Amino acid sequence: MSFFEVIDPVFGSFVMGNAPVKQIATGFDWVEGPVWFGDANCLLFSDIPNNKIMRWTPDAGVSTYRAPSNYANGHTRDLQGRLVSCEHGARRVSRTEHDGTITVIADQFEGKRLNSPNDVVVKSDGSIWFTDPHYGIRTNYEGFKAEQELPCNLYRVDGDTGVMEVMVGDGNCPNGLAFSPDEARLYMADTGRMHSDDPQHIRAFDVTDRGLSGGDVFHVIAPGCADGIRVDEDGNVWSSAADGVHCIAPDGHLMGKILVPELVSNVCFGGRGKHQLFITGTTSVYRVSLNRRGVQMP
Ligand code: MG
């Protein structure tokens, strides 16, 4: 069998026919939020319903990194290499300092509690951008069932002042997000409210000195929806989908797919050369080597 579906012939040069999509960890309920720590040669990822952050290393395999995790979902690293996490249970975005203590980055807006922060990126100016859909408060499965107090927004928190502002307020359920390599563009996945006529797309915003503009639909994912997304160093967008990972060119056309046997939630680049893609898919984590590299992050 082939692990790949080549749609644009260029995608054939992104993948290697003899590189497997390998299951490296399994037995979880809903894995999300993969983030690579090159300096520790490890991957962290969330098992949301089991209230854990797990760690995987090539030599030692899987162990528990943090439990309880406050039903953590998406993660990233900031410019100092610290872990930044979205926590459904505590309804906040937090930072794990180098000494292990936790700092709250955001847990409310204009006096109202956040919903359940889902995914997060840090821009090169140190600002923290995160999405806040309601998935973690709809049921007790991925957090604690609660009343929604705020719309499902995309926020920016200034890294110096902590000032927080709504950057996208007209989404349905904003989810994954990623900047283009030059940070001139912000991609935002919208996974909707799981109704059949809801958005299953990625929007693209132009990033200006004063904020965001544009926001047109960049690509519609099918089958499934774009939950987590990451960008490679050439600006291609790698998105989760129901049948695997879709690779979308900067002009919005689908170039090819990595086929995965479980519903995929998120991806991240990592490994020695930033050339491996780690894929969280329902009960398992998968890894595949590519002839592409992720955007350079700390
Ligand atoms: Mg997500």
PDB file of C-alpha atoms and ligand atoms in Angstrom:
ATOM      1  CA  MET A   1       0.000   0.000   0.000  1.00  0.00           C
ATOM      2  CA  SER A   2       1.013   3.555  -0.437  1.00  0.00           C
ATOM      3  CA  PHE A   3       1.063   5.986   2.423  1.00  0.00           C
ATOM      4  CA  PHE A   4       0.640   8.929   0.088  1.00  0.00           C
ATOM      5  CA  GLU A   5      -1.746  10.290  -2.506  1.00  0.00           C
ATOM      6  CA  VAL A   6      -0.027  12.564  -5.013  1.00  0.00           C
ATOM      7  CA  ILE A   7      -2.398  15.073  -6.616  1.00  0.00           C
ATOM      8  CA  ASP A   8       0.054  17.729  -7.800  1.00  0.00           C
ATOM      9  CA  PRO A   9       3.238  16.073  -9.138  1.00  0.00           C
ATOM     10  CA  VAL A  10       5.288  18.502  -7.019  1.00  0.00           C
ATOM     11  CA  PHE A  11       3.993  16.711  -3.915  1.00  0.00           C
ATOM     12  CA  GLY A  12       5.821  13.637  -5.150  1.00  0.00           C
ATOM     13  CA  SER A  13       9.082  15.413  -4.334  1.00  0.00           C
ATOM     14  CA  PHE A  14       7.867  16.258  -0.816  1.00  0.00           C
ATOM     15  CA  VAL A  15       7.477  12.609   0.201  1.00  0.00           C
ATOM     16  CA  MET A  16       9.647   9.509   0.012  1.00  0.00           C
ATOM     17  CA  GLY A  17       7.980   6.361  -1.179  1.00  0.00           C
ATOM     18  CA  ASN A  18       9.902   4.130   1.207  1.00  0.00           C
ATOM     19  CA  ALA A  19       9.275   6.257   4.320  1.00  0.00           C
ATOM     20  CA  PRO A  20       6.449   4.757   6.344  1.00  0.00           C
ATOM     21  CA  VAL A  21       3.671   6.504   8.211  1.00  0.00           C
ATOM     22  CA  LYS A  22       4.552   4.763  11.434  1.00  0.00           C
ATOM     23  CA  GLN A  23       2.430   4.465  14.547  1.00  0.00           C
ATOM     24  CA  ILE A  24       4.765   5.410  17.408  1.00  0.00           C
ATOM     25  CA  ALA A  25       2.277   5.478  20.295  1.00  0.00           C
ATOM     26  CA  THR A  26      -1.272   4.269  20.806  1.00  0.00           C
ATOM     27  CA  GLY A  27      -3.939   3.470  23.385  1.00  0.00           C
ATOM     28  CA  PHE A  28      -5.205   7.010  23.993  1.00  0.00           C
ATOM     29  CA  ASP A  29      -8.717   8.443  23.604  1.00  0.00           C
ATOM     30  CA  TRP A  30      -8.266  11.715  21.706  1.00  0.00           C
ATOM     31  CA  VAL A  31      -4.741  12.941  21.104  1.00  0.00           C
ATOM     32  CA  GLU A  32      -4.062  16.559  20.169  1.00  0.00           C
ATOM     33  CA  GLY A  33      -1.565  19.377  20.479  1.00  0.00           C
ATOM     34  CA  PRO A  34       1.754  17.856  19.356  1.00  0.00           C
ATOM     35  CA  VAL A  35       4.784  20.070  20.005  1.00  0.00           C
ATOM     36  CA  TRP A  36       8.429  19.192  19.392  1.00  0.00           C
ATOM     37  CA  PHE A  37      11.228  19.983  21.862  1.00  0.00           C
ATOM     38  CA  GLY A  38      14.399  19.558  19.813  1.00  0.00           C
ATOM     39  CA  ASP A  39      16.660  20.436  22.733  1.00  0.00           C
ATOM     40  CA  ALA A  40      15.129  17.565  24.731  1.00  0.00           C
ATOM     41  CA  ASN A  41      14.674  15.330  21.673  1.00  0.00           C
ATOM     42  CA  CYS A  42      11.069  14.728  22.628  1.00  0.00           C
ATOM     43  CA  LEU A  43       7.506  15.237  21.537  1.00  0.00           C
ATOM     44  CA  LEU A  44       4.788  16.388  23.913  1.00  0.00           C
ATOM     45  CA  PHE A  45       1.128  15.814  23.088  1.00  0.00           C
ATOM     46  CA  SER A  46      -2.233  15.917  24.850  1.00  0.00           C
ATOM     47  CA  ASP A  47      -4.573  13.017  25.574  1.00  0.00           C
ATOM     48  CA  ILE A  48      -7.460  15.353  26.292  1.00  0.00           C
ATOM     49  CA  PRO A  49     -10.204  13.078  27.704  1.00  0.00           C
ATOM     50  CA  ASN A  50      -7.692  11.343  29.985  1.00  0.00           C
ATOM     51  CA  ASN A  51      -6.500  14.699  31.334  1.00  0.00           C
ATOM     52  CA  LYS A  52      -2.828  14.091  30.506  1.00  0.00           C
ATOM     53  CA  ILE A  53       0.081  15.534  28.608  1.00  0.00           C
ATOM     54  CA  MET A  54       2.265  12.718  27.322  1.00  0.00           C
ATOM     55  CA  ARG A  55       5.934  12.703  26.305  1.00  0.00           C
ATOM     56  CA  TRP A  56       7.499  10.579  23.583  1.00  0.00           C
ATOM     57  CA  THR A  57      11.197  10.151  22.884  1.00  0.00           C
ATOM     58  CA  PRO A  58      12.796   8.028  20.150  1.00  0.00           C
ATOM     59  CA  ASP A  59      14.699   5.967  22.726  1.00  0.00           C
ATOM     60  CA  ALA A  60      12.337   5.676  25.694  1.00  0.00           C
ATOM     61  CA  GLY A  61       8.938   5.804  24.014  1.00  0.00           C
ATOM     62  CA  VAL A  62       5.927   7.136  25.882  1.00  0.00           C
ATOM     63  CA  SER A  63       5.649   8.400  29.443  1.00  0.00           C
ATOM     64  CA  THR A  64       3.352  10.790  31.281  1.00  0.00           C
ATOM     65  CA  TYR A  65       4.604  14.375  31.292  1.00  0.00           C
ATOM     66  CA  ARG A  66       1.796  15.994  33.302  1.00  0.00           C
ATOM     67  CA  ALA A  67      -1.338  14.616  34.966  1.00  0.00           C
ATOM     68  CA  PRO A  68      -3.751  16.152  35.556  1.00  0.00           C
ATOM     69  CA  SER A  69      -3.207  18.518  32.651  1.00  0.00           C
ATOM     70  CA  ASN A  70      -6.343  20.624  33.092  1.00  0.00           C
ATOM     71  CA  TYR A  71      -7.567  18.857  29.953  1.00  0.00           C
ATOM     72  CA  ALA A  72      -4.868  20.569  27.895  1.00  0.00           C
ATOM     73  CA  ASN A  73      -5.346  20.707  24.133  1.00  0.00           C
ATOM     74  CA  GLY A  74      -2.999  22.628  21.800  1.00  0.00           C
ATOM     75  CA  HIS A  75       0.577  23.594  22.635  1.00  0.00           C
ATOM     76  CA  THR A  76       3.405  25.618  21.199  1.00  0.00           C
ATOM     77  CA  ARG A  77       6.721  27.080  22.372  1.00  0.00           C
ATOM     78  CA  ASP A  78       7.483  30.744  22.842  1.00  0.00           C
ATOM     79  CA  LEU A  79      10.620  32.614  21.810  1.00  0.00           C
ATOM     80  CA  GLN A  80      12.370  31.490  25.025  1.00  0.00           C
ATOM     81  CA  GLY A  81      11.476  27.862  24.317  1.00  0.00           C
ATOM     82  CA  ARG A  82       8.865  27.651  27.065  1.00  0.00           C
ATOM     83  CA  LEU A  83       5.789  25.475  26.712  1.00  0.00           C
ATOM     84  CA  VAL A  84       2.589  27.448  26.048  1.00  0.00           C
ATOM     85  CA  SER A  85      -0.610  25.437  26.544  1.00  0.00           C
ATOM     86  CA  CYS A  86      -4.341  25.742  25.969  1.00  0.00           C
ATOM     87  CA  GLU A  87      -6.250  24.261  28.904  1.00  0.00           C
ATOM     88  CA  HIS A  88      -9.917  23.357  28.503  1.00  0.00           C
ATOM     89  CA  GLY A  89     -10.400  22.521  32.168  1.00  0.00           C
ATOM     90  CA  ALA A  90      -8.956  25.729  33.590  1.00  0.00           C
ATOM     91  CA  ARG A  91     -10.315  27.672  30.608  1.00  0.00           C
ATOM     92  CA  ARG A  92      -7.004  29.437  30.145  1.00  0.00           C
ATOM     93  CA  VAL A  93      -3.752  29.714  28.232  1.00  0.00           C
ATOM     94  CA  SER A  94      -0.726  29.041  30.416  1.00  0.00           C
ATOM     95  CA  ARG A  95       3.041  29.076  30.180  1.00  0.00           C
ATOM     96  CA  THR A  96       5.326  26.558  31.866  1.00  0.00           C
ATOM     97  CA  GLU A  97       8.408  28.409  33.057  1.00  0.00           C
ATOM     98  CA  HIS A  98      11.857  26.836  32.887  1.00  0.00           C
ATOM     99  CA  ASP A  99      11.645  26.089  36.610  1.00  0.00           C
ATOM    100  CA  GLY A 100       8.320  24.280  36.136  1.00  0.00           C
ATOM    101  CA  THR A 101       6.040  26.908  37.635  1.00  0.00           C
ATOM    102  CA  ILE A 102       2.918  27.871  35.699  1.00  0.00           C
ATOM    103  CA  THR A 103       2.086  31.411  34.617  1.00  0.00           C
ATOM    104  CA  VAL A 104      -1.419  32.328  33.424  1.00  0.00           C
ATOM    105  CA  ILE A 105      -1.294  34.173  30.087  1.00  0.00           C
ATOM    106  CA  ALA A 106      -5.060  34.624  29.658  1.00  0.00           C
ATOM    107  CA  ASP A 107      -8.185  33.289  31.352  1.00  0.00           C
ATOM    108  CA  GLN A 108     -10.785  36.017  30.788  1.00  0.00           C
ATOM    109  CA  PHE A 109     -11.731  38.839  28.475  1.00  0.00           C
ATOM    110  CA  GLU A 110     -13.605  41.942  29.622  1.00  0.00           C
ATOM    111  CA  GLY A 111     -14.541  40.200  32.859  1.00  0.00           C
ATOM    112  CA  LYS A 112     -15.921  37.044  31.268  1.00  0.00           C
ATOM    113  CA  ARG A 113     -14.331  33.602  31.362  1.00  0.00           C
ATOM    114  CA  LEU A 114     -12.800  32.215  28.206  1.00  0.00           C
ATOM    115  CA  ASN A 115     -14.565  29.192  26.685  1.00  0.00           C
ATOM    116  CA  SER A 116     -11.916  26.496  26.216  1.00  0.00           C
ATOM    117  CA  PRO A 117      -8.732  27.671  24.455  1.00  0.00           C
ATOM    118  CA  ASN A 118      -7.955  25.210  21.686  1.00  0.00           C
ATOM    119  CA  ASP A 119      -4.768  26.046  19.818  1.00  0.00           C
ATOM    120  CA  VAL A 120      -1.992  28.610  20.051  1.00  0.00           C
ATOM    121  CA  VAL A 121       0.947  30.113  18.187  1.00  0.00           C
ATOM    122  CA  VAL A 122       3.587  32.648  19.177  1.00  0.00           C
ATOM    123  CA  LYS A 123       4.651  35.303  16.676  1.00  0.00           C
ATOM    124  CA  SER A 124       8.238  36.535  16.347  1.00  0.00           C
ATOM    125  CA  ASP A 125       7.328  39.715  18.265  1.00  0.00           C
ATOM    126  CA  GLY A 126       6.478  37.551  21.276  1.00  0.00           C
ATOM    127  CA  SER A 127       2.710  37.991  20.994  1.00  0.00           C
ATOM    128  CA  ILE A 128       0.556  34.948  21.774  1.00  0.00           C
ATOM    129  CA  TRP A 129      -2.344  34.159  19.413  1.00  0.00           C
ATOM    130  CA  PHE A 130      -4.964  31.604  20.387  1.00  0.00           C
ATOM    131  CA  THR A 131      -8.430  30.394  19.452  1.00  0.00           C
ATOM    132  CA  ASP A 132     -11.253  29.961  21.944  1.00  0.00           C
ATOM    133  CA  PRO A 133     -14.067  27.749  20.612  1.00  0.00           C
ATOM    134  CA  HIS A 134     -16.589  26.141  22.950  1.00  0.00           C
ATOM    135  CA  TYR A 135     -15.723  22.457  22.443  1.00  0.00           C
ATOM    136  CA  GLY A 136     -14.251  21.974  25.925  1.00  0.00           C
ATOM    137  CA  ILE A 137     -17.344  23.253  27.775  1.00  0.00           C
ATOM    138  CA  ARG A 138     -20.092  21.584  25.730  1.00  0.00           C
ATOM    139  CA  THR A 139     -19.762  18.249  27.556  1.00  0.00           C
ATOM    140  CA  ASN A 140     -17.708  16.700  30.318  1.00  0.00           C
ATOM    141  CA  TYR A 141     -15.684  14.635  27.840  1.00  0.00           C
ATOM    142  CA  GLU A 142     -12.867  17.101  27.147  1.00  0.00           C
ATOM    143  CA  GLY A 143     -13.263  19.374  30.169  1.00  0.00           C
ATOM    144  CA  PHE A 144     -16.107  20.578  32.329  1.00  0.00           C
ATOM    145  CA  LYS A 145     -19.570  21.305  30.951  1.00  0.00           C
ATOM    146  CA  ALA A 146     -20.372  24.970  31.491  1.00  0.00           C
ATOM    147  CA  GLU A 147     -22.248  27.951  30.120  1.00  0.00           C
ATOM    148  CA  GLN A 148     -20.565  29.823  27.299  1.00  0.00           C
ATOM    149  CA  GLU A 149     -19.817  33.440  28.276  1.00  0.00           C
ATOM    150  CA  LEU A 150     -17.945  34.706  25.224  1.00  0.00           C
ATOM    151  CA  PRO A 151     -18.148  34.290  21.438  1.00  0.00           C
ATOM    152  CA  CYS A 152     -15.702  31.869  19.826  1.00  0.00           C
ATOM    153  CA  ASN A 153     -12.949  34.387  19.062  1.00  0.00           C
ATOM    154  CA  LEU A 154      -9.326  34.427  18.013  1.00  0.00           C
ATOM    155  CA  TYR A 155      -7.303  36.541  20.457  1.00  0.00           C
ATOM    156  CA  ARG A 156      -3.890  38.170  20.536  1.00  0.00           C
ATOM    157  CA  VAL A 157      -2.059  38.764  23.814  1.00  0.00           C
ATOM    158  CA  ASP A 158       0.797  41.254  23.745  1.00  0.00           C
ATOM    159  CA  GLY A 159       3.926  39.541  25.007  1.00  0.00           C
ATOM    160  CA  ASP A 160       5.176  42.640  26.819  1.00  0.00           C
ATOM    161  CA  THR A 161       2.054  44.305  28.199  1.00  0.00           C
ATOM    162  CA  GLY A 162      -0.350  41.358  28.424  1.00  0.00           C
ATOM    163  CA  VAL A 163      -2.994  43.461  26.682  1.00  0.00           C
ATOM    164  CA  MET A 164      -5.515  41.180  25.004  1.00  0.00           C
ATOM    165  CA  GLU A 165      -7.628  41.940  21.944  1.00  0.00           C
ATOM    166  CA  VAL A 166     -10.021  40.131  19.634  1.00  0.00           C
ATOM    167  CA  MET A 167      -8.392  39.647  16.232  1.00  0.00           C
ATOM    168  CA  VAL A 168     -11.115  37.545  14.598  1.00  0.00           C
ATOM    169  CA  GLY A 169     -14.642  37.801  15.937  1.00  0.00           C
ATOM    170  CA  ASP A 170     -16.687  36.554  13.012  1.00  0.00           C
ATOM    171  CA  GLY A 171     -15.591  32.917  12.994  1.00  0.00           C
ATOM    172  CA  ASN A 172     -17.881  30.007  13.783  1.00  0.00           C
ATOM    173  CA  CYS A 173     -15.496  27.868  15.844  1.00  0.00           C
ATOM    174  CA  PRO A 174     -11.902  28.995  15.195  1.00  0.00           C
ATOM    175  CA  ASN A 175      -9.502  26.140  15.789  1.00  0.00           C
ATOM    176  CA  GLY A 176      -5.937  25.594  14.468  1.00  0.00           C
ATOM    177  CA  LEU A 177      -3.806  28.537  13.440  1.00  0.00           C
ATOM    178  CA  ALA A 178      -0.417  29.136  11.840  1.00  0.00           C
ATOM    179  CA  PHE A 179       1.578  32.004  10.357  1.00  0.00           C
ATOM    180  CA  SER A 180       3.203  31.881   6.946  1.00  0.00           C
ATOM    181  CA  PRO A 181       7.028  31.806   7.126  1.00  0.00           C
ATOM    182  CA  ASP A 182       7.248  35.594   6.612  1.00  0.00           C
ATOM    183  CA  GLU A 183       4.324  36.155   9.020  1.00  0.00           C
ATOM    184  CA  ALA A 184       2.570  38.229   6.361  1.00  0.00           C
ATOM    185  CA  ARG A 185      -0.326  35.816   6.454  1.00  0.00           C
ATOM    186  CA  LEU A 186      -2.253  34.096   9.244  1.00  0.00           C
ATOM    187  CA  TYR A 187      -4.124  30.875   8.531  1.00  0.00           C
ATOM    188  CA  MET A 188      -7.073  30.009  10.755  1.00  0.00           C
ATOM    189  CA  ALA A 189      -8.994  26.757  10.626  1.00  0.00           C
ATOM    190  CA  ASP A 190     -12.707  26.880  11.386  1.00  0.00           C
ATOM    191  CA  THR A 191     -14.298  23.592  12.380  1.00  0.00           C
ATOM    192  CA  GLY A 192     -17.807  24.902  13.033  1.00  0.00           C
ATOM    193  CA  ARG A 193     -20.344  23.392  15.376  1.00  0.00           C
ATOM    194  CA  MET A 194     -20.281  19.957  13.776  1.00  0.00           C
ATOM    195  CA  HIS A 195     -23.417  20.545  11.713  1.00  0.00           C
ATOM    196  CA  SER A 196     -23.321  19.367   8.134  1.00  0.00           C
ATOM    197  CA  ASP A 197     -23.586  22.864   6.661  1.00  0.00           C
ATOM    198  CA  ASP A 198     -20.941  24.359   8.938  1.00  0.00           C
ATOM    199  CA  PRO A 199     -17.538  25.589   7.798  1.00  0.00           C
ATOM    200  CA  GLN A 200     -14.831  23.027   7.135  1.00  0.00           C
ATOM    201  CA  HIS A 201     -12.328  25.493   5.853  1.00  0.00           C
ATOM    202  CA  ILE A 202      -9.128  27.407   6.427  1.00  0.00           C
ATOM    203  CA  ARG A 203      -9.247  31.198   6.129  1.00  0.00           C
ATOM    204  CA  ALA A 204      -6.257  33.385   5.232  1.00  0.00           C
ATOM    205  CA  PHE A 205      -5.737  36.835   6.748  1.00  0.00           C
ATOM    206  CA  ASP A 206      -3.202  39.466   5.762  1.00  0.00           C
ATOM    207  CA  VAL A 207      -1.200  40.564   8.781  1.00  0.00           C
ATOM    208  CA  THR A 208      -0.676  44.349   8.889  1.00  0.00           C
ATOM    209  CA  ASP A 209       0.779  46.735  11.452  1.00  0.00           C
ATOM    210  CA  ARG A 210      -2.725  47.509  12.638  1.00  0.00           C
ATOM    211  CA  GLY A 211      -4.063  43.968  12.763  1.00  0.00           C
ATOM    212  CA  LEU A 212      -5.633  41.592  10.289  1.00  0.00           C
ATOM    213  CA  SER A 213      -7.407  42.190   7.001  1.00  0.00           C
ATOM    214  CA  GLY A 214      -8.947  39.916   4.406  1.00  0.00           C
ATOM    215  CA  GLY A 215      -9.963  36.583   5.856  1.00  0.00           C
ATOM    216  CA  ASP A 216     -11.328  34.932   2.739  1.00  0.00           C
ATOM    217  CA  VAL A 217     -11.660  31.170   2.557  1.00  0.00           C
ATOM    218  CA  PHE A 218      -8.250  29.812   1.547  1.00  0.00           C
ATOM    219  CA  HIS A 219      -9.160  26.145   1.221  1.00  0.00           C
ATOM    220  CA  VAL A 220     -12.115  23.879   1.991  1.00  0.00           C
ATOM    221  CA  ILE A 221     -11.085  20.574   3.556  1.00  0.00           C
ATOM    222  CA  ALA A 222     -12.851  17.402   2.435  1.00  0.00           C
ATOM    223  CA  PRO A 223     -13.406  14.896   3.846  1.00  0.00           C
ATOM    224  CA  GLY A 224     -13.506  16.115   7.427  1.00  0.00           C
ATOM    225  CA  CYS A 225     -12.290  19.477   8.600  1.00  0.00           C
ATOM    226  CA  ALA A 226      -9.107  21.370   9.314  1.00  0.00           C
ATOM    227  CA  ASP A 227      -8.493  21.059  13.043  1.00  0.00           C
ATOM    228  CA  GLY A 228      -4.756  21.565  13.537  1.00  0.00           C
ATOM    229  CA  ILE A 229      -2.512  23.121  10.888  1.00  0.00           C
ATOM    230  CA  ARG A 230       1.223  23.772  10.477  1.00  0.00           C
ATOM    231  CA  VAL A 231       3.253  25.492   7.759  1.00  0.00           C
ATOM    232  CA  ASP A 232       6.520  24.297   6.227  1.00  0.00           C
ATOM    233  CA  GLU A 233       9.444  26.576   5.408  1.00  0.00           C
ATOM    234  CA  ASP A 234       8.216  27.027   1.831  1.00  0.00           C
ATOM    235  CA  GLY A 235       4.780  28.145   2.976  1.00  0.00           C
ATOM    236  CA  ASN A 236       2.820  24.981   2.250  1.00  0.00           C
ATOM    237  CA  VAL A 237       0.004  24.327   4.730  1.00  0.00           C
ATOM    238  CA  TRP A 238      -0.242  20.846   6.306  1.00  0.00           C
ATOM    239  CA  SER A 239      -3.717  20.303   7.671  1.00  0.00           C
ATOM    240  CA  SER A 240      -5.556  17.580   9.516  1.00  0.00           C
ATOM    241  CA  ALA A 241      -8.457  15.928   7.669  1.00  0.00           C
ATOM    242  CA  ALA A 242     -10.670  12.877   8.069  1.00  0.00           C
ATOM    243  CA  ASP A 243      -8.519  10.721   5.789  1.00  0.00           C
ATOM    244  CA  GLY A 244      -5.107  11.920   6.902  1.00  0.00           C
ATOM    245  CA  VAL A 245      -3.027  15.044   6.415  1.00  0.00           C
ATOM    246  CA  HIS A 246      -3.597  17.326   3.429  1.00  0.00           C
ATOM    247  CA  CYS A 247      -0.804  19.441   1.954  1.00  0.00           C
ATOM    248  CA  ILE A 248      -2.079  22.716   0.498  1.00  0.00           C
ATOM    249  CA  ALA A 249       0.047  25.074  -1.604  1.00  0.00           C
ATOM    250  CA  PRO A 250       0.231  28.801  -0.743  1.00  0.00           C
ATOM    251  CA  ASP A 251      -2.169  29.474  -3.644  1.00  0.00           C
ATOM    252  CA  GLY A 252      -4.754  27.241  -1.963  1.00  0.00           C
ATOM    253  CA  HIS A 253      -4.708  24.121  -4.149  1.00  0.00           C
ATOM    254  CA  LEU A 254      -4.496  20.616  -2.705  1.00  0.00           C
ATOM    255  CA  MET A 255      -1.135  19.071  -3.591  1.00  0.00           C
ATOM    256  CA  GLY A 256      -1.379  15.706  -1.920  1.00  0.00           C
ATOM    257  CA  LYS A 257      -2.258  13.672   1.125  1.00  0.00           C
ATOM    258  CA  ILE A 258      -0.574  11.584   3.779  1.00  0.00           C
ATOM    259  CA  LEU A 259      -3.031   8.753   4.385  1.00  0.00           C
ATOM    260  CA  VAL A 260      -3.632   7.923   8.049  1.00  0.00           C
ATOM    261  CA  PRO A 261      -5.955   5.127   9.266  1.00  0.00           C
ATOM    262  CA  GLU A 262      -7.533   7.264  12.019  1.00  0.00           C
ATOM    263  CA  LEU A 263      -9.225  10.666  12.130  1.00  0.00           C
ATOM    264  CA  VAL A 264      -6.409  13.225  12.400  1.00  0.00           C
ATOM    265  CA  SER A 265      -6.578  16.144  14.851  1.00  0.00           C
ATOM    266  CA  ASN A 266      -3.268  17.938  14.499  1.00  0.00           C
ATOM    267  CA  VAL A 267       0.310  17.856  13.224  1.00  0.00           C
ATOM    268  CA  CYS A 268       3.727  19.320  14.022  1.00  0.00           C
ATOM    269  CA  PHE A 269       7.165  19.222  12.477  1.00  0.00           C
ATOM    270  CA  GLY A 270      10.073  17.887  14.476  1.00  0.00           C
ATOM    271  CA  GLY A 271      12.932  15.458  14.514  1.00  0.00           C
ATOM    272  CA  ARG A 272      16.627  16.049  13.935  1.00  0.00           C
ATOM    273  CA  GLY A 273      16.207  18.082  10.770  1.00  0.00           C
ATOM    274  CA  LYS A 274      12.691  19.392  11.406  1.00  0.00           C
ATOM    275  CA  HIS A 275      11.928  17.030   8.547  1.00  0.00           C
ATOM    276  CA  GLN A 276       9.535  14.708  10.333  1.00  0.00           C
ATOM    277  CA  LEU A 277       5.824  15.264  10.670  1.00  0.00           C
ATOM    278  CA  PHE A 278       4.213  14.065  13.897  1.00  0.00           C
ATOM    279  CA  ILE A 279       0.521  13.360  13.473  1.00  0.00           C
ATOM    280  CA  THR A 280      -2.030  13.025  16.276  1.00  0.00           C
ATOM    281  CA  GLY A 281      -4.906  10.811  15.162  1.00  0.00           C
ATOM    282  CA  THR A 282      -7.666   9.853  17.621  1.00  0.00           C
ATOM    283  CA  THR A 283      -6.052   7.002  19.642  1.00  0.00           C
ATOM    284  CA  SER A 284      -2.520   7.131  18.205  1.00  0.00           C
ATOM    285  CA  VAL A 285       0.464   9.246  17.266  1.00  0.00           C
ATOM    286  CA  TYR A 286       2.123   8.698  13.886  1.00  0.00           C
ATOM    287  CA  ARG A 287       5.420   9.899  12.433  1.00  0.00           C
ATOM    288  CA  VAL A 288       6.578  10.226   8.855  1.00  0.00           C
ATOM    289  CA  SER A 289       9.824  11.573   7.386  1.00  0.00           C
ATOM    290  CA  LEU A 290       9.384  14.137   4.626  1.00  0.00           C
ATOM    291  CA  ASN A 291      11.587  15.969   2.170  1.00  0.00           C
ATOM    292  CA  ARG A 292      10.252  19.220   3.692  1.00  0.00           C
ATOM    293  CA  ARG A 293      11.091  21.128   6.852  1.00  0.00           C
ATOM    294  CA  GLY A 294       8.815  22.940   9.263  1.00  0.00           C
ATOM    295  CA  VAL A 295       9.014  26.668   9.821  1.00  0.00           C
ATOM    296  CA  GLN A 296      11.987  27.309  12.074  1.00  0.00           C
ATOM    297  CA  MET A 297      10.858  27.828  15.638  1.00  0.00           C
ATOM    298  CA  PRO A 298      12.798  27.835  18.895  1.00  0.00           C
TER     299      PRO A 298
HETATM  300 MG    MG B   1      -7.785  21.857  17.700  1.00  0.00          MG
END
